[in-house]
Short mmCIF file of C-alpha atoms and ligand atoms in Angstrom, two decimals:
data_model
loop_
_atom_site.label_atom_id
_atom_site.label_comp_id
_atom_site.label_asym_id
_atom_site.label_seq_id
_atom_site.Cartn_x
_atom_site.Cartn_y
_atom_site.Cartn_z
CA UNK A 1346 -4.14 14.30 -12.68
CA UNK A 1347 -5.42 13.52 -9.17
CA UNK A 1348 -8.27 11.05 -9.00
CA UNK A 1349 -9.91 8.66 -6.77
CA UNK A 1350 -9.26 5.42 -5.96
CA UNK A 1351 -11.93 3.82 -7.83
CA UNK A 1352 -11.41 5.57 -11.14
CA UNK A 1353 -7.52 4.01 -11.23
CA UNK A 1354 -8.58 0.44 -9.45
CA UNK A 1355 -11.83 -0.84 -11.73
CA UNK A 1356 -9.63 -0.65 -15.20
CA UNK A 1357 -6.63 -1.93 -13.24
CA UNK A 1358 -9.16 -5.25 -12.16
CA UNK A 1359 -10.65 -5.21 -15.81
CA UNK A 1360 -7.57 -5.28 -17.24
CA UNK A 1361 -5.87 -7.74 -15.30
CA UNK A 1362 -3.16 -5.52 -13.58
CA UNK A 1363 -1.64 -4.22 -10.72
CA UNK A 1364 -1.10 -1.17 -9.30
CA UNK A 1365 1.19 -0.69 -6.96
CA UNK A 1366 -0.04 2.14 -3.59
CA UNK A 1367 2.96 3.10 -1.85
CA UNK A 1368 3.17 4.96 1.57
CA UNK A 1369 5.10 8.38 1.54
CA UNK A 1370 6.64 10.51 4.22
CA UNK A 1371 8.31 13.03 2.51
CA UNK A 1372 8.76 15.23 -0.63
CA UNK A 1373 11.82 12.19 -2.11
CA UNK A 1374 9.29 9.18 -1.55
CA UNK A 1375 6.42 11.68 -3.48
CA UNK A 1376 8.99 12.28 -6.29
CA UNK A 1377 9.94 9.00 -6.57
CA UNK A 1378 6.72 7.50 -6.63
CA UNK A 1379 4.98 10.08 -8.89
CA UNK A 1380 8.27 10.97 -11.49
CA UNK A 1381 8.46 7.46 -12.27
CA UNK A 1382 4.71 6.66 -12.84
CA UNK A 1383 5.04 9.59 -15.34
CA UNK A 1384 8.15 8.01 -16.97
CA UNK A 1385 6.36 4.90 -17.47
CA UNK A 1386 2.84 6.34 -17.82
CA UNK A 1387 1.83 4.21 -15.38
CA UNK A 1388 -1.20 4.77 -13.06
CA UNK A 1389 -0.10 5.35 -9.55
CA UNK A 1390 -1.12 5.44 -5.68
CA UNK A 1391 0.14 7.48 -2.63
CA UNK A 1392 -0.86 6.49 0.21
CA UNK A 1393 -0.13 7.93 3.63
CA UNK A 1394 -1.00 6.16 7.18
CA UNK A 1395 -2.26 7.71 9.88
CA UNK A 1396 1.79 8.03 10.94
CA UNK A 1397 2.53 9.92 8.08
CA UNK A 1398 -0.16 12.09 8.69
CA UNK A 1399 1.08 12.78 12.01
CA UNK A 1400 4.80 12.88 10.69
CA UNK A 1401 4.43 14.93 7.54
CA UNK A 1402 0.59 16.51 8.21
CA UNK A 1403 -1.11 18.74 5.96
CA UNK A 1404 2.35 20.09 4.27
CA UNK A 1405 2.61 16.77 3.14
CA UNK A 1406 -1.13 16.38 1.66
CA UNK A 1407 -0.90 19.59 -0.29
CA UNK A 1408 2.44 18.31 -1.84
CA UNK A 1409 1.07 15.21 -3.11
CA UNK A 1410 -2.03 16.52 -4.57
CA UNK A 1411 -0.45 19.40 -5.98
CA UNK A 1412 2.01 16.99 -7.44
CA UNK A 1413 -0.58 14.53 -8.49
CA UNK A 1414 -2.89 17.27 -9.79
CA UNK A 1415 -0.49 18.49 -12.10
CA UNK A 1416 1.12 14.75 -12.96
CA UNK A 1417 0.50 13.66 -16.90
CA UNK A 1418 -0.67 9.92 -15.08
CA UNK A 1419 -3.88 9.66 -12.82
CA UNK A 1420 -2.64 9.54 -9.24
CA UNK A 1421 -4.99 9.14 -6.16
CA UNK A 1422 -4.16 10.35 -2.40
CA UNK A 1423 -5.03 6.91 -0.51
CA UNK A 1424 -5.75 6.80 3.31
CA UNK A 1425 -3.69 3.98 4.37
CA UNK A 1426 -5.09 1.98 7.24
CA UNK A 1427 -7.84 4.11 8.95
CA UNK A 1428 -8.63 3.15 12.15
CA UNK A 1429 -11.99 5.33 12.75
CA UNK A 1430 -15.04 7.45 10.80
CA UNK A 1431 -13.14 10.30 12.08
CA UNK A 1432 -9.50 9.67 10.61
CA UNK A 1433 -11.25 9.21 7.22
CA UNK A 1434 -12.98 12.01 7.19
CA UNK A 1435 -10.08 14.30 8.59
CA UNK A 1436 -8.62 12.78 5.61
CA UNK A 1437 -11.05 13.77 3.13
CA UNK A 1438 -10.71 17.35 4.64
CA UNK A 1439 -6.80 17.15 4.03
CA UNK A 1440 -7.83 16.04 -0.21
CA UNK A 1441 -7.23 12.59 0.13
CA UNK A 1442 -8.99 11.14 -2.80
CA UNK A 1443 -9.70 7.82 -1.53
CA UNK A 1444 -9.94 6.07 2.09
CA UNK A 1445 -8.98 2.78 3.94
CA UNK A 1446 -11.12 2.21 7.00
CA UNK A 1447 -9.85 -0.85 8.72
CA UNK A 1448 -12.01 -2.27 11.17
CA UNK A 1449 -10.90 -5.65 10.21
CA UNK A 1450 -10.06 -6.98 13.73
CA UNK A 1451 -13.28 -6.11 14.98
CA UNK A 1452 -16.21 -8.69 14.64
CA UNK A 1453 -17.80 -9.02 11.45
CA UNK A 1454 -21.17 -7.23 12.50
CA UNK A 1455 -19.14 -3.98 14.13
CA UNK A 1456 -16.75 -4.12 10.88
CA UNK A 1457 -19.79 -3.31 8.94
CA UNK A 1458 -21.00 -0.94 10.45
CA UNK A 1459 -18.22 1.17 10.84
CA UNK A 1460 -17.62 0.75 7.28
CA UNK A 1461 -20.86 1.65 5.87
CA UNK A 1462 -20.95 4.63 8.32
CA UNK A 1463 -17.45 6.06 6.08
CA UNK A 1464 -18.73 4.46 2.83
CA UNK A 1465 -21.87 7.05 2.95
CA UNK A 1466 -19.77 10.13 4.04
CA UNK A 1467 -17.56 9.28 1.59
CA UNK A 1468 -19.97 8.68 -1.20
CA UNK A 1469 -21.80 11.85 -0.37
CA UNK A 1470 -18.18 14.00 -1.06
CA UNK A 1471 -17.31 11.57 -4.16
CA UNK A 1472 -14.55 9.78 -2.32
CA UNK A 1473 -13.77 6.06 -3.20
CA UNK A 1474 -13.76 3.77 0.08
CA UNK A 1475 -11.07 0.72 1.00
CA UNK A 1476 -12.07 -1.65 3.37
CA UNK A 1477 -10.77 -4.74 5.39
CA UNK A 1478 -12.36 -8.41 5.91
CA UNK A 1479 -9.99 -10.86 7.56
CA UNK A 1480 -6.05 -10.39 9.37
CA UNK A 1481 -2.93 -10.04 8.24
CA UNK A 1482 0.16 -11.99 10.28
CA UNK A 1483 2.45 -9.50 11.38
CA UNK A 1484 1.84 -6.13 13.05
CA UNK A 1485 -1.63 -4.89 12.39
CA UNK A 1486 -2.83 -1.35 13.49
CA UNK A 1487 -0.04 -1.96 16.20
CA UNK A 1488 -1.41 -4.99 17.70
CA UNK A 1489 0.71 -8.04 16.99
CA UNK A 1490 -1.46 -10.21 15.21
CA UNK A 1491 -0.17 -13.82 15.67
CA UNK A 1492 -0.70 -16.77 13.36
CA UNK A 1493 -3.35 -18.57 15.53
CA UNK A 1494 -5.52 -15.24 15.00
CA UNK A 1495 -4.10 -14.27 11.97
CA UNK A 1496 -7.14 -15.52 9.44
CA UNK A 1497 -7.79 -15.19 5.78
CA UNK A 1498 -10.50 -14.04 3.99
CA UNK A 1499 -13.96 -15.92 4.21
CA UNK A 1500 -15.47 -15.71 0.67
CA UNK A 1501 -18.86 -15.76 1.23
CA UNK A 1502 -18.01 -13.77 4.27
CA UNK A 1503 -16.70 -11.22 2.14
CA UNK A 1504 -19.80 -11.43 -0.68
CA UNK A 1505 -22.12 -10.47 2.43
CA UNK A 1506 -19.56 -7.86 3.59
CA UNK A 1507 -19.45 -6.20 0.25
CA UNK A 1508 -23.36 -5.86 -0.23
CA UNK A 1509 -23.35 -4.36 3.44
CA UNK A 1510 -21.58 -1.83 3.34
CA UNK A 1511 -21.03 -0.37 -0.57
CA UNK A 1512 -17.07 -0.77 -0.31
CA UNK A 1513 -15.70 0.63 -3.93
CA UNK A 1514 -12.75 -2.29 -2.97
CA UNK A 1515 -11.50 -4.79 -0.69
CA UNK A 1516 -8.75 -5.94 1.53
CA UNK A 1517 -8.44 -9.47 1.51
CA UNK A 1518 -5.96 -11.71 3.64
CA UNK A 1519 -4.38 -14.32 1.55
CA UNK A 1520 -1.01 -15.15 3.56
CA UNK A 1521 0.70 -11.80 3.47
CA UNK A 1522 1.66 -9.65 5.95
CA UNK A 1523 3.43 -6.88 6.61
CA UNK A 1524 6.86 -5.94 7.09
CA UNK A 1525 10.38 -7.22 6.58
CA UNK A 1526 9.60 -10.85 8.11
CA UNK A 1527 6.81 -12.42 5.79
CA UNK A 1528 7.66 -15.57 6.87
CA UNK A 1529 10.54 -18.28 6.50
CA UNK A 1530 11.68 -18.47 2.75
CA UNK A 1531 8.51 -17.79 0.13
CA UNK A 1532 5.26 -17.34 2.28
CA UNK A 1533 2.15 -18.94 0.87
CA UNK A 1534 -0.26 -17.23 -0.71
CA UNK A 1535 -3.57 -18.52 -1.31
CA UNK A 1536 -4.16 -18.29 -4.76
CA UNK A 1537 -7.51 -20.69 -4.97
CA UNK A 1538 -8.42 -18.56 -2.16
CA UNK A 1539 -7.92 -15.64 -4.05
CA UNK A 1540 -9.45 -17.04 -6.76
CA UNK A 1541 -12.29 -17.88 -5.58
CA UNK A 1542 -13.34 -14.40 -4.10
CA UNK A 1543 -12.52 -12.75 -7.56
CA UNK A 1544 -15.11 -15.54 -8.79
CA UNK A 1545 -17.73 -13.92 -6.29
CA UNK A 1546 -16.75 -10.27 -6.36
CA UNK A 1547 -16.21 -8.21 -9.15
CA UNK A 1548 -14.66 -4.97 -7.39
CA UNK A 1549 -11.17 -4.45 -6.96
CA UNK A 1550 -9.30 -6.29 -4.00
CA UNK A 1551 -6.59 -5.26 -2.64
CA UNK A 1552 -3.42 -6.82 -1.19
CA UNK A 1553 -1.45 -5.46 1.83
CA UNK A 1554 2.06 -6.27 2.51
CA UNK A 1555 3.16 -6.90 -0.55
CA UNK A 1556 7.01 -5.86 -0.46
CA UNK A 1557 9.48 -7.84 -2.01
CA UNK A 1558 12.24 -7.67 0.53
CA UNK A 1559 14.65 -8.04 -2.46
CA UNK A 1560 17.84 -9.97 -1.53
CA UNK A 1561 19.97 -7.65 -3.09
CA UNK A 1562 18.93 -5.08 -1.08
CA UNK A 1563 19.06 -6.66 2.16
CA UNK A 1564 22.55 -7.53 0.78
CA UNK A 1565 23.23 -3.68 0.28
CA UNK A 1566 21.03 -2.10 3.52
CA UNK A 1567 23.82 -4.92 5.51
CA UNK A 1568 26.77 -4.06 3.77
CA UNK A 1569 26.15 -0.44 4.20
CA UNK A 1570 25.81 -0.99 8.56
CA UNK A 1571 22.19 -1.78 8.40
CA UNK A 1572 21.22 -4.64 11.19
CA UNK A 1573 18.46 -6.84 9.74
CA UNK A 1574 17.41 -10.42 10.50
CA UNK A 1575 16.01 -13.31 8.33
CA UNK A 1576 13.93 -10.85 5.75
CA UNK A 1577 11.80 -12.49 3.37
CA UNK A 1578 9.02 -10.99 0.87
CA UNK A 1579 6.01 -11.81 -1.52
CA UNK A 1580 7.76 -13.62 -4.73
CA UNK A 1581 6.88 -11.98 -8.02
CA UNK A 1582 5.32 -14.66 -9.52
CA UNK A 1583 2.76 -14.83 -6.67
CA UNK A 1584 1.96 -11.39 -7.02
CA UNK A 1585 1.64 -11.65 -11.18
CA UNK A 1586 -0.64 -14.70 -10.21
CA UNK A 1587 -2.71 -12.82 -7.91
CA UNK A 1588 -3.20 -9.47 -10.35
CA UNK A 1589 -4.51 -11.53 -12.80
CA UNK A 1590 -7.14 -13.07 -10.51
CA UNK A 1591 -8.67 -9.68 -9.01
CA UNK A 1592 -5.91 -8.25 -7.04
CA UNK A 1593 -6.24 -4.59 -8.52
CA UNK A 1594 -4.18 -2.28 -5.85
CA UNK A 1595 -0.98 -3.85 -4.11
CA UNK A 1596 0.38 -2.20 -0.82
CA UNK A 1597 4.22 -1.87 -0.81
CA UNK A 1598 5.99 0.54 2.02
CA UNK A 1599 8.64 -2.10 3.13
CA UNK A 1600 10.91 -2.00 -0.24
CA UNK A 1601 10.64 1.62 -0.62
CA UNK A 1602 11.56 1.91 3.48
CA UNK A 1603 14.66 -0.46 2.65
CA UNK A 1604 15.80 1.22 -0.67
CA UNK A 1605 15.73 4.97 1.10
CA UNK A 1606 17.81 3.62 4.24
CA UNK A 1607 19.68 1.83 1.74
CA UNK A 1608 20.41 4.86 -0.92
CA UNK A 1609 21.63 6.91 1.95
CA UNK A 1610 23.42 4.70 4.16
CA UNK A 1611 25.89 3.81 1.27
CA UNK A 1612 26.52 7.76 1.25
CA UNK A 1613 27.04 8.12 4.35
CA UNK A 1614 29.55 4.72 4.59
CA UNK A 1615 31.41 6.06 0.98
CA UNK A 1616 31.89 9.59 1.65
CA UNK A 1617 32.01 10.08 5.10
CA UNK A 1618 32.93 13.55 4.84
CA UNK A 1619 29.61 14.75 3.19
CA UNK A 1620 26.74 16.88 4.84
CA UNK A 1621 24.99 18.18 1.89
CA UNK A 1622 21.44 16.11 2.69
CA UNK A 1623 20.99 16.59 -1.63
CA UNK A 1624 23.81 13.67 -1.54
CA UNK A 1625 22.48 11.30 0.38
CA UNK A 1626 18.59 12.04 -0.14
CA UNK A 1627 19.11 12.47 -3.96
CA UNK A 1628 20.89 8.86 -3.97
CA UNK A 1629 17.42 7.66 -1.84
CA UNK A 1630 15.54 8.80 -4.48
CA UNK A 1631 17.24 7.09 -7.07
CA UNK A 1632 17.09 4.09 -5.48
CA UNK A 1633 13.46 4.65 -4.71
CA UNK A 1634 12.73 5.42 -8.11
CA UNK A 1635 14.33 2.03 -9.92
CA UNK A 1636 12.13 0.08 -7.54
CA UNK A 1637 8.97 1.94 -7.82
CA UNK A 1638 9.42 1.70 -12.23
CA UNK A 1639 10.23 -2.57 -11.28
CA UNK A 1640 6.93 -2.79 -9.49
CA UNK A 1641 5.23 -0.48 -12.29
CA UNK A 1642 6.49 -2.85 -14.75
CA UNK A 1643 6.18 -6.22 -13.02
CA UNK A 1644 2.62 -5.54 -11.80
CA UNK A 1645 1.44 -4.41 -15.32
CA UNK A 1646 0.71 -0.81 -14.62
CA UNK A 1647 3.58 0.73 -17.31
CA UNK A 1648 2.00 2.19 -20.05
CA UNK A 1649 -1.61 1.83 -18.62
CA UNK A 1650 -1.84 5.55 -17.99
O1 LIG B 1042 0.43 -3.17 3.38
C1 LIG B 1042 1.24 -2.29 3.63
C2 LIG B 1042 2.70 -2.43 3.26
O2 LIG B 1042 3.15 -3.73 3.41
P1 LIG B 1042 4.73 -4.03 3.30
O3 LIG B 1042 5.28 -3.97 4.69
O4 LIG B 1042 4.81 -5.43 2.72
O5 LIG B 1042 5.37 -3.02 2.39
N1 LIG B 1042 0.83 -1.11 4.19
O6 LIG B 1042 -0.49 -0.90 4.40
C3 LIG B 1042 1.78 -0.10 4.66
C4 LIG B 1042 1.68 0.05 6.18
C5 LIG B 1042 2.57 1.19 6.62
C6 LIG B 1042 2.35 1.56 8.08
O7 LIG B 1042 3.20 2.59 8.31
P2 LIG B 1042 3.27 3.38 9.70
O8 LIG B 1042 4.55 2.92 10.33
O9 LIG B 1042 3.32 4.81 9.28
O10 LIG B 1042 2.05 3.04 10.51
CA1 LIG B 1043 -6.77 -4.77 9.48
NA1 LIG B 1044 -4.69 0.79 2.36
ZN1 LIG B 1045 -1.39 -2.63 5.15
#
């Protein structure tokens, strides 16, 4: 069934699991996503950027939220990374069920406001509202944000952001970032830093990239002519730490990106003669689908449905 945000993310905090929100672009990266959650009646987030929107549009809305409507698990349609009042609400128009509004690298004053501004039009149409206080590393809403500047969540900051503006939940920064290159071997994450928010807050937070970067698969997307430098992910244990310590919805676009390029590279390098796109998109899907039921079962979500 398609829900919002909220009504998958405050059990998923009370119960002291993840969920995993994955970006889609297409109709394989729905199925994946959605079929599996349903195989492991698991609840489950799609989230699409403001690049998917452009890339996929409303064709790709109505496919997720038919799909989600008539899924046996509760599935929301996330807004991934909103930059403004009006993407959200263009959103909203398109049934998303729940809404990022990033205004993170703004100051802390101007990230209020232009959070509260969505939180009430999103309120008013009974849409659940993501927000952002501190900065990832790595790219962020295409500016390169570099360490000096990257910086993590202040707590208090973020008790005082929370009242402000209503948020239903909350990106934190606690060391990740996003992408393939999360730093040299396992990045830190901040776990009494973490903790310490969860102490203060009691709504959901959220952690953005979150991906893996599983060896194995670099090993594969490599083997099968993929280029890719020093990749390095967010260790399990970190996130399993950090879901039981508030961390309710957990942003990964980075494995499923890998395991797609991956599933249909080794199609193309293996049968070189094939151009039926079932072959090499149906063995993306597969792929997709045996890492979205690891996170379902890593994070906690299997069986929470
Ligand atoms: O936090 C994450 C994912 O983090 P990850 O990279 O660790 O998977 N996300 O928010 C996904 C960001 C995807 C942006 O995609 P566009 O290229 O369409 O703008
Ligand atoms: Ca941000
Ligand atoms: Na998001
Ligand atoms: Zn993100």
């Amino acid at each position: 069934m398609l829900v919002t945000g909220k009504e998958i993310l405050v059990p998923a905090r009370a119960g002291h699991y993840g969920v995993p929100s994955f970006n889609t672009n297409n109709m394989e990266i729905t199925q994946a996503i959605i079929h599996t959650a349903e195989k492991l009646q698991a609840p489950v987030m799609v989230q699409m950027s403001e690049g998917a929107i452009k890339y996929g549009g409303q064709d790709l809305a109505n496919l997720v939220t038919d799909m989600a409507q008539r899924a046996s698990v509760p599935v929301a349609l996330h807004l991934d990374h909103g930059s403004s009042y009006e993407s959200a609400l263009k959103a909203i128009k398109m049934g998303f069920t729940s809404v990022m509004i990033d205004a993170s690298h703004h100051p802390f004053e101007e990230n209020v406001r232009e959070t509260r501004r969505v939180v009430e039009a999103a309120h008013a149409m009974g849409i659940s509202v993501e927000a952002e206080l501190g900065r990832l590393g790595g790219i962020e809403e295409h500016i390169v944000v570099d360490e000096k500047d990257a910086f993590l969540t202040d707590p208090e900051e973020a008790v005082r952001f929370v009242e402000e503006t209503g948020t239903d939940y909350l990106a934190i920064a606690i060391g990740t970032s996003h992408g393939a290159y999360k730093g040299k071997g396992r990045p830190f994450i901040d776990h009494p830093r973490i903790e310490k928010i969860a102490s203060m807050l009691d709504i959901p937070l959220v952690a953005h990239g979150s991906s893996g970067v599983p060896a194995d698969i670099i090993a594969r997307f490599r083997d099968a002519g993929g280029e890719i430098g020093d990749a390095a992910g967010i260790a399990d244990e970190d996130l399993q730490r950090a879901v039981q310590h508030g961390i309710a919805k957990v942003n990964v676009d980075t494995d499923l990106r890998l395991a797609m390029s991956v599933g249909s590279r080794e199609v193309f390098r293996n049968t070189p003669k094939e151009f039926d796109p079932r072959k090499w998109l149906g063995s993306a899907r597969d792929l997709m689908s045996e890492i979205v039921a690891y996170k379902l079962k890593m994070l906690g979500a299997a069986g929470k449905a």
